[in-house]
Each structure stands twice: as C-alpha cells, then as structure tokens.
PDB file of C-alpha atoms in Angstrom:
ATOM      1  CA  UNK A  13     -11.077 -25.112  12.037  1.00 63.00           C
ATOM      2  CA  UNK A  14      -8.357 -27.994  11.226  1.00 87.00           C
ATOM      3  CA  UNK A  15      -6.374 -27.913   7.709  1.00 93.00           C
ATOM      4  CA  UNK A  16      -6.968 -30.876   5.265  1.00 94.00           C
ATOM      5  CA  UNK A  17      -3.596 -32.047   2.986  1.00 94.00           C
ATOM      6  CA  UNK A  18      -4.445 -34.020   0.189  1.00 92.00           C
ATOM      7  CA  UNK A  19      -2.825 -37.592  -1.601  1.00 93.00           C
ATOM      8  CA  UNK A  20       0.167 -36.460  -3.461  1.00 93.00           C
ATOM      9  CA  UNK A  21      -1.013 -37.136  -7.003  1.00 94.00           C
ATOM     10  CA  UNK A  22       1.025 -34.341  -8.350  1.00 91.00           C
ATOM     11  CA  UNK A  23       3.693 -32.009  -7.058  1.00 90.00           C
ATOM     12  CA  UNK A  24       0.805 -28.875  -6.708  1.00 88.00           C
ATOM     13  CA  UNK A  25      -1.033 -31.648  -4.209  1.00 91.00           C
ATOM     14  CA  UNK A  26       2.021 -32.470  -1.995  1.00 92.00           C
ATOM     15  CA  UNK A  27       2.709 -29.401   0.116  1.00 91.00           C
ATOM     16  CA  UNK A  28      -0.900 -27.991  -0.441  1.00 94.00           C
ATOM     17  CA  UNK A  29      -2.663 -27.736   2.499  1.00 94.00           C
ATOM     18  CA  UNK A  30      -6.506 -25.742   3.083  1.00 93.00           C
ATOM     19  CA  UNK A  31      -9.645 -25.470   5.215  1.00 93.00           C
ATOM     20  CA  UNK A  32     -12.040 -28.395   5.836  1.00 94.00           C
ATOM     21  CA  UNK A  33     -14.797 -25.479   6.293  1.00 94.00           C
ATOM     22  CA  UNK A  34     -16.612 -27.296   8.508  1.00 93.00           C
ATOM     23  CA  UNK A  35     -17.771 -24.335  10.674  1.00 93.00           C
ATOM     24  CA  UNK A  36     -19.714 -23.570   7.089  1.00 96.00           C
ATOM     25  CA  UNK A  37     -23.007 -23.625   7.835  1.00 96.00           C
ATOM     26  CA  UNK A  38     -24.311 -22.189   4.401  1.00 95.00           C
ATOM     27  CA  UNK A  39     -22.716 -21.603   0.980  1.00 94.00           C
ATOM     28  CA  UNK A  40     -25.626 -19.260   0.466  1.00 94.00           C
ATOM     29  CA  UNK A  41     -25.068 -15.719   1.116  1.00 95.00           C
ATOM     30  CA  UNK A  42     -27.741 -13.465   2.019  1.00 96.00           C
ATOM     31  CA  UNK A  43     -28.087 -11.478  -1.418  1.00 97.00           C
ATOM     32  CA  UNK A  44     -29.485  -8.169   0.331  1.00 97.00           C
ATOM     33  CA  UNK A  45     -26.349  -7.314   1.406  1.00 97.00           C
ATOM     34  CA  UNK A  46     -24.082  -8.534  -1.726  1.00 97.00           C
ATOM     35  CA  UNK A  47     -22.476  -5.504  -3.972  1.00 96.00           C
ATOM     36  CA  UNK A  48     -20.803  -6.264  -7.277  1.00 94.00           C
ATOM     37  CA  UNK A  49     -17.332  -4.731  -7.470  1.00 90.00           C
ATOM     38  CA  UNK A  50     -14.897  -5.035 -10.843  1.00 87.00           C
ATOM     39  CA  UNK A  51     -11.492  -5.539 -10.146  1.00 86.00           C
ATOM     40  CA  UNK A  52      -9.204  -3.075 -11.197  1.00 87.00           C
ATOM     41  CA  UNK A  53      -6.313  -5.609 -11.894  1.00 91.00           C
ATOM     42  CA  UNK A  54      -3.829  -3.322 -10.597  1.00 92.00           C
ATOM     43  CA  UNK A  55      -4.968  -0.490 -13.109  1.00 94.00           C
ATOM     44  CA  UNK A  56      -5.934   2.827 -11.756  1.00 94.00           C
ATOM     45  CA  UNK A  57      -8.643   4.845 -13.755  1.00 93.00           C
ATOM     46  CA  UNK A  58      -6.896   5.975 -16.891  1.00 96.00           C
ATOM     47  CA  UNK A  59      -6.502   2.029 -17.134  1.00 94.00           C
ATOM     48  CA  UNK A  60      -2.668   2.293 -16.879  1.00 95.00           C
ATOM     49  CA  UNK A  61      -0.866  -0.611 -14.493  1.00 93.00           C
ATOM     50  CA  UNK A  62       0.244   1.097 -11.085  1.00 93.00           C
ATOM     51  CA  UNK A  63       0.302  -1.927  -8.955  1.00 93.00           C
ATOM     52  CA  UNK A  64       2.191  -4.918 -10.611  1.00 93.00           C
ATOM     53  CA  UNK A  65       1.060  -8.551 -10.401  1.00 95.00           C
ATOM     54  CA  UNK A  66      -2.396  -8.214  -9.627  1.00 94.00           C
ATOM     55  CA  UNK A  67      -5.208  -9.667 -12.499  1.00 91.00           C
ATOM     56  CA  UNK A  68      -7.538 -12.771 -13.049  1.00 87.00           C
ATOM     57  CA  UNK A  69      -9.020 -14.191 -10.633  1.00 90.00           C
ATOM     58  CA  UNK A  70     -11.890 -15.360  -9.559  1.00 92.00           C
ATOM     59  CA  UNK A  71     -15.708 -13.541  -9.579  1.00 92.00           C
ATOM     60  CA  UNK A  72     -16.645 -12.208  -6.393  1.00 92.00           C
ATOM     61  CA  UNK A  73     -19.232 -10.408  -4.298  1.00 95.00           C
ATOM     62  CA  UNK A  74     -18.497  -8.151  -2.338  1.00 96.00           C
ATOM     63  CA  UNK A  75     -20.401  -8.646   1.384  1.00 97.00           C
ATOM     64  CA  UNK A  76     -21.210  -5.688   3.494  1.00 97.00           C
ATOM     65  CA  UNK A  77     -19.569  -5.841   6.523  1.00 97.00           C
ATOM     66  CA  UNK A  78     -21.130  -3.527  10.156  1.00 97.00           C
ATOM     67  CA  UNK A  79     -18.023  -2.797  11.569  1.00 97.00           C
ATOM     68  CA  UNK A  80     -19.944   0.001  13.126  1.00 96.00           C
ATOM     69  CA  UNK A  81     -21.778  -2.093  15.384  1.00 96.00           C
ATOM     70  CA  UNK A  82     -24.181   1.257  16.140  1.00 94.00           C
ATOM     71  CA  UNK A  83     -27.207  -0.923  16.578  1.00 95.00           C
ATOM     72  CA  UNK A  84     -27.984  -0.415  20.199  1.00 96.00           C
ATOM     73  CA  UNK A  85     -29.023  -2.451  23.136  1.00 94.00           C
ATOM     74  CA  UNK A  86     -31.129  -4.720  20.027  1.00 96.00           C
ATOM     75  CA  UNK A  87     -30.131  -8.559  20.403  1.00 96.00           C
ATOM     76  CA  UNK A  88     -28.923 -10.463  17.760  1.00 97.00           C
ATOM     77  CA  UNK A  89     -28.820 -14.051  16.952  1.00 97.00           C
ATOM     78  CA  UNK A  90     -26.452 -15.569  14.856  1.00 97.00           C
ATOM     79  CA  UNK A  91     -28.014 -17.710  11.777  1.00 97.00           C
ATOM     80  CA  UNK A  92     -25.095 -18.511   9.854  1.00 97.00           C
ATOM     81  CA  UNK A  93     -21.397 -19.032   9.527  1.00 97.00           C
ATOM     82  CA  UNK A  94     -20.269 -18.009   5.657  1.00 97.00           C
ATOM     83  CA  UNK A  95     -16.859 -17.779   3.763  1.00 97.00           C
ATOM     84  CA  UNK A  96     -15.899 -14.521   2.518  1.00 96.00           C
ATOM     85  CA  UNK A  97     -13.424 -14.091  -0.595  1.00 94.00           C
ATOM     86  CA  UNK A  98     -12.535 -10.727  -0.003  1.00 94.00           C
ATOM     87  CA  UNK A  99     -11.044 -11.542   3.623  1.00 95.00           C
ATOM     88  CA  UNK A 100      -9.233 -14.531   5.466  1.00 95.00           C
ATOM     89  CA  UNK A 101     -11.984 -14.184   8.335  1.00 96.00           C
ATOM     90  CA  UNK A 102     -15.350 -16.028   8.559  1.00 97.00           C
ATOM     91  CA  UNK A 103     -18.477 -13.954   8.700  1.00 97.00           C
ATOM     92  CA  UNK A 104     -21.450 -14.551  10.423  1.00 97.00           C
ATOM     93  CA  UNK A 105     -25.263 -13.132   9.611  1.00 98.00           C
ATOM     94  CA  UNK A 106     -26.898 -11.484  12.447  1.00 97.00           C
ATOM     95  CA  UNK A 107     -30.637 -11.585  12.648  1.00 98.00           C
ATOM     96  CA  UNK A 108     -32.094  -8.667  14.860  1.00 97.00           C
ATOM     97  CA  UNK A 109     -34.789  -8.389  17.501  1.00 96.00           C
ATOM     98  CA  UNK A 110     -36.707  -5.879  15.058  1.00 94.00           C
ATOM     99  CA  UNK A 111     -35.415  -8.065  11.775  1.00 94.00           C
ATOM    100  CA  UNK A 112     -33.144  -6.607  10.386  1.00 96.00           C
ATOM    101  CA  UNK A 113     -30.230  -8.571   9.154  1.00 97.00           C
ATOM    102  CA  UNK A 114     -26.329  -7.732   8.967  1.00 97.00           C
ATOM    103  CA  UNK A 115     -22.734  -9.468   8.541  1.00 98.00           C
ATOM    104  CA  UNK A 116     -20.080  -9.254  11.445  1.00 97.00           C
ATOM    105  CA  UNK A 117     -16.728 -10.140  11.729  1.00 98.00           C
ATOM    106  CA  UNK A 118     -16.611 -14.380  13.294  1.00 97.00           C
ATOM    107  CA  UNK A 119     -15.040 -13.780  16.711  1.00 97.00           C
ATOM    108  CA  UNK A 120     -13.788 -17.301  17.865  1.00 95.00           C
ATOM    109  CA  UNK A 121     -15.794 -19.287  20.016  1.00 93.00           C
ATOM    110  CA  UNK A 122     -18.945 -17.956  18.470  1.00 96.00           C
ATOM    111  CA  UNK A 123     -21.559 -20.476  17.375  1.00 95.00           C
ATOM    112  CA  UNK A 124     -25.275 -20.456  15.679  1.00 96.00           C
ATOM    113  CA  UNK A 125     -27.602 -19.759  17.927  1.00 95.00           C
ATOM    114  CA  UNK A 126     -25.053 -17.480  20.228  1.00 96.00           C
ATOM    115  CA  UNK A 127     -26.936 -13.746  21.048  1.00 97.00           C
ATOM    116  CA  UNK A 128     -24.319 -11.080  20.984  1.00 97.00           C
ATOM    117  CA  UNK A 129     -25.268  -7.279  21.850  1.00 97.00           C
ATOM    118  CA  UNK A 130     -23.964  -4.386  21.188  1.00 96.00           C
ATOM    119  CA  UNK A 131     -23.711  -0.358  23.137  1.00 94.00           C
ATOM    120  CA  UNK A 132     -23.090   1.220  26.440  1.00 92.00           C
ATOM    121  CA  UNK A 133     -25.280  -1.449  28.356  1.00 90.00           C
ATOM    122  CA  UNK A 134     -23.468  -4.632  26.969  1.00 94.00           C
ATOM    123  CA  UNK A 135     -21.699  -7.378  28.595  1.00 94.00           C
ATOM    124  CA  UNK A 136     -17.639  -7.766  27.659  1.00 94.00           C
ATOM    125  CA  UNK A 137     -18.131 -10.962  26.083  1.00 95.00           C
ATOM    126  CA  UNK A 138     -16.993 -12.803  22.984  1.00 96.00           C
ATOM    127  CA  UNK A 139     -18.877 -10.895  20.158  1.00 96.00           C
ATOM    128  CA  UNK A 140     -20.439  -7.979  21.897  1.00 97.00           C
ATOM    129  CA  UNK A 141     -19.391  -4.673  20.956  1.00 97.00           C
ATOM    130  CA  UNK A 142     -18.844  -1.672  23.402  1.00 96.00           C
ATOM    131  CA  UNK A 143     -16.707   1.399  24.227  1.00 96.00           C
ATOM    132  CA  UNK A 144     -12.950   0.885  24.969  1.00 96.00           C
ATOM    133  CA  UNK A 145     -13.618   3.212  28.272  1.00 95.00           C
ATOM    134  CA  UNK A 146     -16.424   0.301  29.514  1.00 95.00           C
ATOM    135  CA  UNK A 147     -14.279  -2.839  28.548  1.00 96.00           C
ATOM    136  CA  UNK A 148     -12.176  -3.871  31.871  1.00 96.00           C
ATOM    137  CA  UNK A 149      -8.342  -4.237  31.742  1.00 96.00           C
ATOM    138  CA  UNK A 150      -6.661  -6.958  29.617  1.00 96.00           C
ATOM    139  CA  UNK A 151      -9.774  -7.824  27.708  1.00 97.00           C
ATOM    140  CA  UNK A 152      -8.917  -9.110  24.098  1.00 97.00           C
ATOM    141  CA  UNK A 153     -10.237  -7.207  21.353  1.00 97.00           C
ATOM    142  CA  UNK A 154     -10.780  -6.775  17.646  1.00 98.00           C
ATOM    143  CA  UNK A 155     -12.256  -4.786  14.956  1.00 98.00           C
ATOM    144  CA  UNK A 156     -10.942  -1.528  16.312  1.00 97.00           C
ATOM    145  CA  UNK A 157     -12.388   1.948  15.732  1.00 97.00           C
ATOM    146  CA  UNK A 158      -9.448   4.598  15.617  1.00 95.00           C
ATOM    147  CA  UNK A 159     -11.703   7.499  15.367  1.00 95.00           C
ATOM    148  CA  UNK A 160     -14.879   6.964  17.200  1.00 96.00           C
ATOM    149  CA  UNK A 161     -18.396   6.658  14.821  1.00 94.00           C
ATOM    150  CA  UNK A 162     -16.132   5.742  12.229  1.00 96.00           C
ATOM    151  CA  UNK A 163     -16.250   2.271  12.111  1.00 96.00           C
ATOM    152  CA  UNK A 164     -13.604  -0.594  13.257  1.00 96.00           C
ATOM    153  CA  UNK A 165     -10.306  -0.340  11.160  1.00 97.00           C
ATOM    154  CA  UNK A 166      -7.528  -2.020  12.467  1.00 97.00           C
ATOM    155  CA  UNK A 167      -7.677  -5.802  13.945  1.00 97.00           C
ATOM    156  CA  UNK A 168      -9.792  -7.164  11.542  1.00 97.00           C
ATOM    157  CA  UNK A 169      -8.022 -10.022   9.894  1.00 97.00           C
ATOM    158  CA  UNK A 170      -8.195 -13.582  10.785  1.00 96.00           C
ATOM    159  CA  UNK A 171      -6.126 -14.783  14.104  1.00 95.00           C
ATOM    160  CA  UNK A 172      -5.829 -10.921  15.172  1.00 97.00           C
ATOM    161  CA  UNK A 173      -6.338  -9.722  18.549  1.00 97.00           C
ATOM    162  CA  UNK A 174      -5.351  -6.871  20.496  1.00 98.00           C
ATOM    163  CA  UNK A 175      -5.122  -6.729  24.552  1.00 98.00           C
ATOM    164  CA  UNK A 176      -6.461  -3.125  26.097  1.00 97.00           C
ATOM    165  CA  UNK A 177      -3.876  -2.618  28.614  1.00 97.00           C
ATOM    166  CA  UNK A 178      -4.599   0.574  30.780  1.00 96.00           C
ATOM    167  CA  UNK A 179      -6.655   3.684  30.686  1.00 96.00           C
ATOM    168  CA  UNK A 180      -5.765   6.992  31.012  1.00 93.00           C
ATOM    169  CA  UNK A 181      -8.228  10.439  30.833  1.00 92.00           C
ATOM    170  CA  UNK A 182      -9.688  10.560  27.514  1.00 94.00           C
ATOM    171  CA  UNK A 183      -7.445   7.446  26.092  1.00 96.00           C
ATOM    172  CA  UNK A 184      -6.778   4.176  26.206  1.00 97.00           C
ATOM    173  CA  UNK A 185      -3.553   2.204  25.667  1.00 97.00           C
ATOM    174  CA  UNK A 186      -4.074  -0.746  23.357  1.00 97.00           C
ATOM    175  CA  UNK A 187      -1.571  -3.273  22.258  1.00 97.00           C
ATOM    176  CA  UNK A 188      -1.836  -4.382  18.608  1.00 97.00           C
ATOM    177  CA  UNK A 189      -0.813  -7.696  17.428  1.00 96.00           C
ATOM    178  CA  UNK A 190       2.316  -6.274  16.100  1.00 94.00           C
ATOM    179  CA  UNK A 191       3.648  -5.684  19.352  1.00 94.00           C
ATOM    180  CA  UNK A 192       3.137  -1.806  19.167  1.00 93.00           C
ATOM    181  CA  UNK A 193       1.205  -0.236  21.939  1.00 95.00           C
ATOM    182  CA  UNK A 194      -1.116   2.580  20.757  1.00 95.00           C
ATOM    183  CA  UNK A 195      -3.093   5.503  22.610  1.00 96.00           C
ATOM    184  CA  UNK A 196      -7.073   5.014  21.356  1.00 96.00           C
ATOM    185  CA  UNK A 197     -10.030   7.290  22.717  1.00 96.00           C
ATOM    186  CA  UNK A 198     -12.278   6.039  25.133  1.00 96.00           C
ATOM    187  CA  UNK A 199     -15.153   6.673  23.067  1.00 96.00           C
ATOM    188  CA  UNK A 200     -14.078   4.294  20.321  1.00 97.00           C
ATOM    189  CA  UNK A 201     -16.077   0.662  19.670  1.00 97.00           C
ATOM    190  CA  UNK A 202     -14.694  -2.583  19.635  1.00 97.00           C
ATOM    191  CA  UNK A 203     -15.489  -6.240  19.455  1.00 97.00           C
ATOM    192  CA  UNK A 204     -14.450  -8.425  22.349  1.00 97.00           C
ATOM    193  CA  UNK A 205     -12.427 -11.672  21.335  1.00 97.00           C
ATOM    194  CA  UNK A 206     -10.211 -12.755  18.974  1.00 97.00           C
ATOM    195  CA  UNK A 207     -11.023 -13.101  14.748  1.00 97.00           C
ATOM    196  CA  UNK A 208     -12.188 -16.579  14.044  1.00 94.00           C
ATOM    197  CA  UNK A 209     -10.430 -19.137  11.759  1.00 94.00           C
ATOM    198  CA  UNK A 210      -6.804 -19.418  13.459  1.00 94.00           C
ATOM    199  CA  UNK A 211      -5.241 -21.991  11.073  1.00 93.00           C
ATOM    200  CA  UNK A 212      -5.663 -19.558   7.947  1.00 95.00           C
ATOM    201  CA  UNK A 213      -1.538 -18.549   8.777  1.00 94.00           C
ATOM    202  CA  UNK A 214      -0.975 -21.907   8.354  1.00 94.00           C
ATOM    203  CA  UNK A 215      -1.851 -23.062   4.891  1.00 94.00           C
ATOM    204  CA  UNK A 216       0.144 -23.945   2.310  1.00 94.00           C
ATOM    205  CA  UNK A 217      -1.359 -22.762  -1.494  1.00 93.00           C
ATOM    206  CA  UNK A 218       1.082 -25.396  -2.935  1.00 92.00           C
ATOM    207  CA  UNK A 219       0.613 -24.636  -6.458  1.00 92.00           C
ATOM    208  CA  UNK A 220       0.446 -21.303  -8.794  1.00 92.00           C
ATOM    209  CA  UNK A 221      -2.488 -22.154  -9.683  1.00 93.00           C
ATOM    210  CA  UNK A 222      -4.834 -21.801  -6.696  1.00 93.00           C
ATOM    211  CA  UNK A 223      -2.714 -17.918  -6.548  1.00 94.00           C
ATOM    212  CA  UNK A 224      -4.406 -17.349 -10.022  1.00 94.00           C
ATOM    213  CA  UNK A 225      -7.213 -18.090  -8.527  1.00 94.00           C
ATOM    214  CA  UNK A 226      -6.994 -15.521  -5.934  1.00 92.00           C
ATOM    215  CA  UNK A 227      -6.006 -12.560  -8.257  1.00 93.00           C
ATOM    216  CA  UNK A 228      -2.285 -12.990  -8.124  1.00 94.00           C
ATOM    217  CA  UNK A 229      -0.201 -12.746 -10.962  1.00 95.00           C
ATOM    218  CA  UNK A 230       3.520 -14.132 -11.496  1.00 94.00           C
ATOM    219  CA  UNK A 231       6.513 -11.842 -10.033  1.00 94.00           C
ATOM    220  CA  UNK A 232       9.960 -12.231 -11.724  1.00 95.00           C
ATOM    221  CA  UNK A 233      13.082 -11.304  -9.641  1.00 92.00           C
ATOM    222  CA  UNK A 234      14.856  -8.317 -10.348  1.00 92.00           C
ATOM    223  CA  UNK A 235      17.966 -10.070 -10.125  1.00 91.00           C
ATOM    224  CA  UNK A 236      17.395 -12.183 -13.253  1.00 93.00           C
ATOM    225  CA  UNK A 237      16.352  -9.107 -14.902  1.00 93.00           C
ATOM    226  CA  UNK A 238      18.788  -7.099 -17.078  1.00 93.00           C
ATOM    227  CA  UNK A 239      20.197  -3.360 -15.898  1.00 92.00           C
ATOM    228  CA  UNK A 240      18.134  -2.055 -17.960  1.00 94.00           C
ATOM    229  CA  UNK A 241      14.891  -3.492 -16.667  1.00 94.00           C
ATOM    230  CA  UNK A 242      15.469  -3.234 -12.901  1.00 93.00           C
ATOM    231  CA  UNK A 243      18.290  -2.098 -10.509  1.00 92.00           C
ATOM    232  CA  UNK A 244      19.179  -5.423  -9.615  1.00 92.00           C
ATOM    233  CA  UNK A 245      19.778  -6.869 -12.995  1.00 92.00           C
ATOM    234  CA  UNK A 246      22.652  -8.151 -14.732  1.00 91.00           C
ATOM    235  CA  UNK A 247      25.974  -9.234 -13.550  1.00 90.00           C
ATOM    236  CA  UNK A 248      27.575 -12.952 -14.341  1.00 90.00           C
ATOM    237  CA  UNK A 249      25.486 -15.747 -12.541  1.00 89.00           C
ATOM    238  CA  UNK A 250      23.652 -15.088  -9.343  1.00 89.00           C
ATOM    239  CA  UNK A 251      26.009 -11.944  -8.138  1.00 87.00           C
ATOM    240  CA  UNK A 252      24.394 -10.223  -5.568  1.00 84.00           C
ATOM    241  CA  UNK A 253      23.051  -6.859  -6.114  1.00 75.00           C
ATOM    242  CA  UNK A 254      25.961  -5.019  -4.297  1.00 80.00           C
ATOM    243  CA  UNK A 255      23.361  -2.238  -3.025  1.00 82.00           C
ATOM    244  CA  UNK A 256      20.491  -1.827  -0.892  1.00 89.00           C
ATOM    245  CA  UNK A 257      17.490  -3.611  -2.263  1.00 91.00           C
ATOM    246  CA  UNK A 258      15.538  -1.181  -4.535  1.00 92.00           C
ATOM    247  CA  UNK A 259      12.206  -1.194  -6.376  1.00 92.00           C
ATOM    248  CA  UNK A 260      12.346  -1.054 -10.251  1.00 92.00           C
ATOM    249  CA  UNK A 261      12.701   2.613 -10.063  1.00 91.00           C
ATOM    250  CA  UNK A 262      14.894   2.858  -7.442  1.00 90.00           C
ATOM    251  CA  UNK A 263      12.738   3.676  -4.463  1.00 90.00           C
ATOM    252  CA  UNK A 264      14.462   1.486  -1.101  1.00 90.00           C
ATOM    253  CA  UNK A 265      12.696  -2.011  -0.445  1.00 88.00           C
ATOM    254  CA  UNK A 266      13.779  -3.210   3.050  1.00 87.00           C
ATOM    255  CA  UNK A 267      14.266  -0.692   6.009  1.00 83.00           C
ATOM    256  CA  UNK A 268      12.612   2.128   4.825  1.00 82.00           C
ATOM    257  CA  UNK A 269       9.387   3.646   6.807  1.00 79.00           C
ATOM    258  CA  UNK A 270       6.672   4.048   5.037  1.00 78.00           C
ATOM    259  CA  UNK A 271       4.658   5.629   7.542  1.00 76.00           C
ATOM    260  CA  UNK A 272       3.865   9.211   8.161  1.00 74.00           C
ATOM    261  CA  UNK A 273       5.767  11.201  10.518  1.00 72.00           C
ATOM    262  CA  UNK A 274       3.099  13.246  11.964  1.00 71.00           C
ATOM    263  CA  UNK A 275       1.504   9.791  14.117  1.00 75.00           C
ATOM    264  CA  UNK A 276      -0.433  12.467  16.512  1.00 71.00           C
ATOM    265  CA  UNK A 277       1.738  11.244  19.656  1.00 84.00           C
ATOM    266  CA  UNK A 278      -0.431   8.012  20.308  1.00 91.00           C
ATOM    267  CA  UNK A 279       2.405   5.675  19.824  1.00 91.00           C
ATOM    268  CA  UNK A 280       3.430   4.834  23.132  1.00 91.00           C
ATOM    269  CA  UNK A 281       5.701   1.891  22.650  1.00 91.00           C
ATOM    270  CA  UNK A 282       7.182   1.219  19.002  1.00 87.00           C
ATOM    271  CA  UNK A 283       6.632  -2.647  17.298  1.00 86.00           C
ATOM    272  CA  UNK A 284      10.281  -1.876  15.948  1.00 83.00           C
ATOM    273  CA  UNK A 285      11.371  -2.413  19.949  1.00 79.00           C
ATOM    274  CA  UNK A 286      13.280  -5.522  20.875  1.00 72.00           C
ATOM    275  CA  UNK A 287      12.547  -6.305  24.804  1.00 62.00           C
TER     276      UNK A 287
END
C-alpha cells in the first residue's frame, strides 16, 4: 500500500502525498449493510456548536462493521477489499459458509480469497478471531474487546497492533500501541495481526482543501486572538502567552489528564513511563 506524490503544478500538489489504492478491489460497497448518518457539524442536539472546527464535508455512508466476530466455527471467505470514509483502515466483505455477508476490520497480509474463522476452535492466524486466554504468548493483536460480548474497542485504527504478553488467572496482560500495558479478561475476543494500510501515518494532505473535504474546518490561534476572545490573546507581536496553555475558557491544554481516576487497577505499566 505505497503513497503516490503528484507533479507540482501548484503549491497544494507539492507536499501532497496519498494512497495509490491498489489493494481496492471494488468501489462498490455492499448496500445491505450501508446506514445513512447526518453529521452533526460539531452541534449537539439543541443545534448549538460544542465542538469547534468540525462542518462540510463530504457525503458518507456509514458501513457496519462485526467487531463482535460471534459467528462461530462458520468459514468465511474474503470477496473484497473496500475504502471506508469513516476510518483510516481498509475493510474487507466476508462471505459465510451459510451466506451471510459482513465487513471486518483488513488485518495486513490478508488477501481475496483468504478463509479466516472465528471462536474457541480457531487457529491464531492473521484474521481469525478468538479468546485472549487461547491466543499463545506474544501474538500480535487488534480489534480488542475490553469487556467480553461487547465487541472490539480499542486497536482498531490503521497500523495498530497490540502484543499479548503474559497471562495470569482470569486476565491477561496486553501491551497497547501506546506503550501502556493493560490487564484484559481472558474471555475477551480479538483479531490476530496487525490493521492493514501502514502508510496512512505517512501522508501528507498538502492543501486545506482536501481537510474540507474530510469535515475539517479552519482553526485560528489563540495567540493572534485578542484578550477578550481567548486567554492567549493580545500582547505586542508574537509575545508568548506567559501561562500554561489554556483552552478559550480557560480549561489547561497540555499536561493535564483527562482520564478517569477510578481505571479498575488493570493498568499495569503506565504509557507516561520513560524506560
């Protein structure tokens, strides 16, 4: 999955880089399993603007993803390689024994034609799904459940993997690409391998426009603001704020944790830790 640059006809063209595609196999997607969805452009439902610089963008279907995997010991062939708007991974539609079809998560390394499996009786290969407790140590993972039935949460985006490093009772100790190591029940599903289309960290969108396209709108810097419009404004040239970085309504920006205290105990090692 190699990036293509283009001739630099213009300044957008000269740093842009993007997919060739050519693991595409179809631009058609299988409409059974399309949803509409409206996009909210940052607006929440009494229509008022709660998360800034989101609007436009293009049209787009929404594609039901199994992240379950809870069809059992039924093989599946893989028909088709697709590209999803809503996520930076490829998806590929799995044609059932029985015939029924559904969309899956592109592990890399996966190809048409490849049979992947999923439940207590599979094989730890690339695109199977099975228990955590049945995987053996340092297999690389993806699409991780975090409460088992539930459905994989965590691990999903493209280039992502995770490593299961050791086992212990009723848990296992996973390590997520952030570098934190996390305790996950035995019970819980996941994919073996890592997400398809590895170069997607790599492009370059080059020009505002293609962000437009994707639903982004234009962000102005709260230092060029005035004191009245953000806590960074004003001052004589480029003076530096002088503070910690703050939000427009002076919540912190850099350093603060935003996650919940109560974690449950299942962080073993922190992603904040150096060695």
């Amino acid at each position: 999955m190699p990036l293509r640059s283009y001739k630099a006809t213009s300044p957008g063209l000269r740093q842009m880089t993007r997919s060739t595609f050519e693991e595409i196999t179809t631009r058609e997607a299988y409409k059974p399993l399309l949803e509409s969805q409206t996009r909210p452009s940052g607006r929440n439902n009494a229509g008022r603007l709660t998360v800034r610089h989101h609007g436009s963008g293009e049209k787009q279907s929404y594609r039901r993803i199994d992240f379950r995997r809870d069809k059992f010991n039924v093989p599946a062939r893989l028909a088709t390689i697709e590209y999803d708007p809503n996520r930076s991974a490829r998806i590929g539609l799995l044609h059932y024994r029985d015939g029924e079809k559904r969309y899956m998560l592109l592990p890399n390394g996966l190809k048409v034609g490849d049979v992947v499996v999923s439940g207590p009786s599979a094989e730890a290969r690339v695109g199977n799904a099975l228990e955590l407790g049945r995987m053996p140590l340092g297999t690389t993972i993806h699409n991780i459940e975090l409460i088992p039935g539930k459905g994989g949460q965590i691990v999903r985006s493209a280039g992502a993997a995770a490593q299961l490093l050791a086992k212990e009772g009723e848990f296992a100790q996973v390590r997520l690409p952030s570098g934190e190591v996390r305790r996950i029940s035995v019970r819980c599903m996941a994919t073996v391998g890592q997400v398809g289309n590895l170069d997607h960290e790599n492009q370059s969108i080059g020009k505002a426009g293609r962000a437009r396209h994707m639903g982004q709108r234009p962000e102005v810097r709260g230092v060029a603001m005035t004191p009245r419009d953000h806590p960074h404004g004003g001052g004589e040239g480029k003076s530096p704020t002088g503070m910690p970085p703050k939000t427009p309504w002076g919540q912190p920006a850099m350093g603060y944790r935003t996650r919940r205290r109560k974690t449950g105990g299942v962080i073993v090692r922190s992603r904040h830790r150096k060695s």
